[in-house]
Amino acid sequence: MAFEAEAGFGVAERDEWSYAPAVGVGPLRFGMTVDEVIEAAEILGQTKVSDCARDHAIFSPTWKVEVHRREAAPSPPAVTAYMSQAVGLLCLAADAAQGPQVAYDGLPLVGRDMAELESDAIACAEAMDVQFRIMPEGYAAPDDPGIVMRAQRVGEVLRSRPLFMVPRDGAHTEWDSLPSEEHHATEQCMVRHGVTHEDLLIRSQRRQTVDRHVLEVIR
C-alpha cells in the first residue's frame, strides 16, 4: 500500500532515513558511543550533549545528544539520541516538525496527524495480514516493539514523534527503557492539548476492542 505524509508544516523537505529493527535508524546504530553518535549525526546538523536524570539506580549514567539542523532557524532538535554507559545508543526520537522521515513497511511515521497515522497503521496491518500494537495513549501503531509512538504538539495538532529503541541495561522491554525526558514531554503535551487520563483510558479500551476485531478477521 502507498501512504503519503502530510505536507505544509515543519521543514520544507525531510531527509529520509531507513529503519532496521534492533540495528539502527539512518546513519545511527544502536550501541554507538556518544562520540560515535556525534560523528554520524554531522550529516544532519550541529550537536549538543547533556546529562540525563538518573531516575533508577539500576540504570547506568545516560546522556542525550540533540541534533539541530544547520539551516533551520532556532527550533527544537530534529533528532534526540539517548546513550547509556552500559549499552550505548538505546533510543532515537525523531521530532514531529524537524525530524527526518522514517517509514515502516512503506508507512511514514514522523510528523503525522496521530489520528490519521492510526487509521493508516490499521489499514496497513489489515492489508498485510499482520497485527498492530496499541500504544499507552491508545493509538494504534506498527507491530514492532522497537517503535514507541509518542505525541508532540505542532500548532494545534498532535503529531507523531516516534522513538526507535532497544532495551537498556536493567530493563526488560523498550517501554521500560523509555527516557524520562520523552515520557514527561508527552505527558505535558497531552495536558496542554486537553487530553485527560480518562480520555486515554477510554481510547485505549476502544482500540483494544478494535484490535480484537481485527485479530478475529485475520484468523
mmCIF file of N, CA and C in Angstrom, residues 118 122 132-140 200-216:
data_model
loop_
_atom_site.group_PDB
_atom_site.id
_atom_site.type_symbol
_atom_site.label_atom_id
_atom_site.label_comp_id
_atom_site.label_asym_id
_atom_site.label_seq_id
_atom_site.Cartn_x
_atom_site.Cartn_y
_atom_site.Cartn_z
ATOM 1 N N GLU A 118 -2.942 6.508 12.864
ATOM 2 C CA GLU A 118 -3.606 5.339 13.416
ATOM 3 C C GLU A 118 -4.445 4.628 12.357
ATOM 4 N N ILE A 122 -3.707 0.759 10.949
ATOM 5 C CA ILE A 122 -4.694 -0.321 10.960
ATOM 6 C C ILE A 122 -4.922 -0.841 9.548
ATOM 7 N N PHE A 132 -1.270 -5.142 14.757
ATOM 8 C CA PHE A 132 -0.729 -3.830 15.088
ATOM 9 C C PHE A 132 -0.676 -3.720 16.609
ATOM 10 N N ARG A 133 0.054 -2.741 17.108
ATOM 11 C CA ARG A 133 0.216 -2.561 18.546
ATOM 12 C C ARG A 133 -0.589 -1.363 19.029
ATOM 13 N N ILE A 134 -1.000 -1.400 20.307
ATOM 14 C CA ILE A 134 -1.702 -0.283 20.919
ATOM 15 C C ILE A 134 -0.737 0.426 21.857
ATOM 16 N N MET A 135 -0.482 1.703 21.596
ATOM 17 C CA MET A 135 0.391 2.495 22.443
ATOM 18 C C MET A 135 -0.329 2.882 23.742
ATOM 19 N N PRO A 136 0.404 3.244 24.793
ATOM 20 C CA PRO A 136 -0.233 3.603 26.069
ATOM 21 C C PRO A 136 -1.287 4.707 25.940
ATOM 22 N N GLU A 137 -1.107 5.641 24.972
ATOM 23 C CA GLU A 137 -2.102 6.687 24.789
ATOM 24 C C GLU A 137 -3.354 6.175 24.078
ATOM 25 N N GLY A 138 -3.318 4.907 23.623
ATOM 26 C CA GLY A 138 -4.482 4.327 22.970
ATOM 27 C C GLY A 138 -4.437 4.337 21.466
ATOM 28 N N TYR A 139 -3.358 4.845 20.877
ATOM 29 C CA TYR A 139 -3.265 4.878 19.417
ATOM 30 C C TYR A 139 -2.663 3.579 18.880
ATOM 31 N N ALA A 140 -3.101 3.213 17.671
ATOM 32 C CA ALA A 140 -2.547 2.038 17.013
ATOM 33 C C ALA A 140 -1.250 2.416 16.312
ATOM 34 N N LEU A 200 -7.584 8.973 27.748
ATOM 35 C CA LEU A 200 -6.633 7.951 27.313
ATOM 36 C C LEU A 200 -7.137 6.554 27.637
ATOM 37 N N LEU A 201 -7.771 6.395 28.822
ATOM 38 C CA LEU A 201 -8.298 5.095 29.211
ATOM 39 C C LEU A 201 -9.404 4.665 28.271
ATOM 40 N N ILE A 202 -10.337 5.584 27.971
ATOM 41 C CA ILE A 202 -11.440 5.274 27.069
ATOM 42 C C ILE A 202 -10.909 4.916 25.692
ATOM 43 N N ARG A 203 -9.934 5.712 25.222
ATOM 44 C CA ARG A 203 -9.385 5.458 23.889
ATOM 45 C C ARG A 203 -8.666 4.119 23.843
ATOM 46 N N SER A 204 -7.926 3.796 24.906
ATOM 47 C CA SER A 204 -7.209 2.532 24.951
ATOM 48 C C SER A 204 -8.180 1.356 24.915
ATOM 49 N N GLN A 205 -9.279 1.447 25.684
ATOM 50 C CA GLN A 205 -10.275 0.387 25.699
ATOM 51 C C GLN A 205 -10.933 0.239 24.334
ATOM 52 N N ARG A 206 -11.202 1.367 23.675
ATOM 53 C CA ARG A 206 -11.807 1.334 22.348
ATOM 54 C C ARG A 206 -10.873 0.653 21.358
ATOM 55 N N ARG A 207 -9.580 0.977 21.417
ATOM 56 C CA ARG A 207 -8.612 0.410 20.486
ATOM 57 C C ARG A 207 -8.422 -1.082 20.749
ATOM 58 N N GLN A 208 -8.494 -1.497 22.026
ATOM 59 C CA GLN A 208 -8.379 -2.916 22.325
ATOM 60 C C GLN A 208 -9.539 -3.688 21.705
ATOM 61 N N THR A 209 -10.726 -3.072 21.696
ATOM 62 C CA THR A 209 -11.880 -3.702 21.068
ATOM 63 C C THR A 209 -11.651 -3.849 19.571
ATOM 64 N N VAL A 210 -11.123 -2.789 18.939
ATOM 65 C CA VAL A 210 -10.822 -2.846 17.513
ATOM 66 C C VAL A 210 -9.754 -3.884 17.241
ATOM 67 N N ASP A 211 -8.751 -3.960 18.110
ATOM 68 C CA ASP A 211 -7.656 -4.911 17.951
ATOM 69 C C ASP A 211 -8.192 -6.341 17.956
ATOM 70 N N ARG A 212 -9.074 -6.638 18.898
ATOM 71 C CA ARG A 212 -9.643 -7.990 18.969
ATOM 72 C C ARG A 212 -10.440 -8.297 17.709
ATOM 73 N N HIS A 213 -11.162 -7.285 17.203
ATOM 74 C CA HIS A 213 -11.951 -7.484 15.985
ATOM 75 C C HIS A 213 -11.044 -7.788 14.792
ATOM 76 N N VAL A 214 -9.937 -7.043 14.673
ATOM 77 C CA VAL A 214 -9.019 -7.249 13.561
ATOM 78 C C VAL A 214 -8.389 -8.634 13.653
ATOM 79 N N LEU A 215 -8.013 -9.041 14.857
ATOM 80 C CA LEU A 215 -7.403 -10.352 15.025
ATOM 81 C C LEU A 215 -8.380 -11.458 14.620
ATOM 82 N N GLU A 216 -9.659 -11.261 14.957
ATOM 83 C CA GLU A 216 -10.659 -12.253 14.575
ATOM 84 C C GLU A 216 -10.789 -12.316 13.056
#
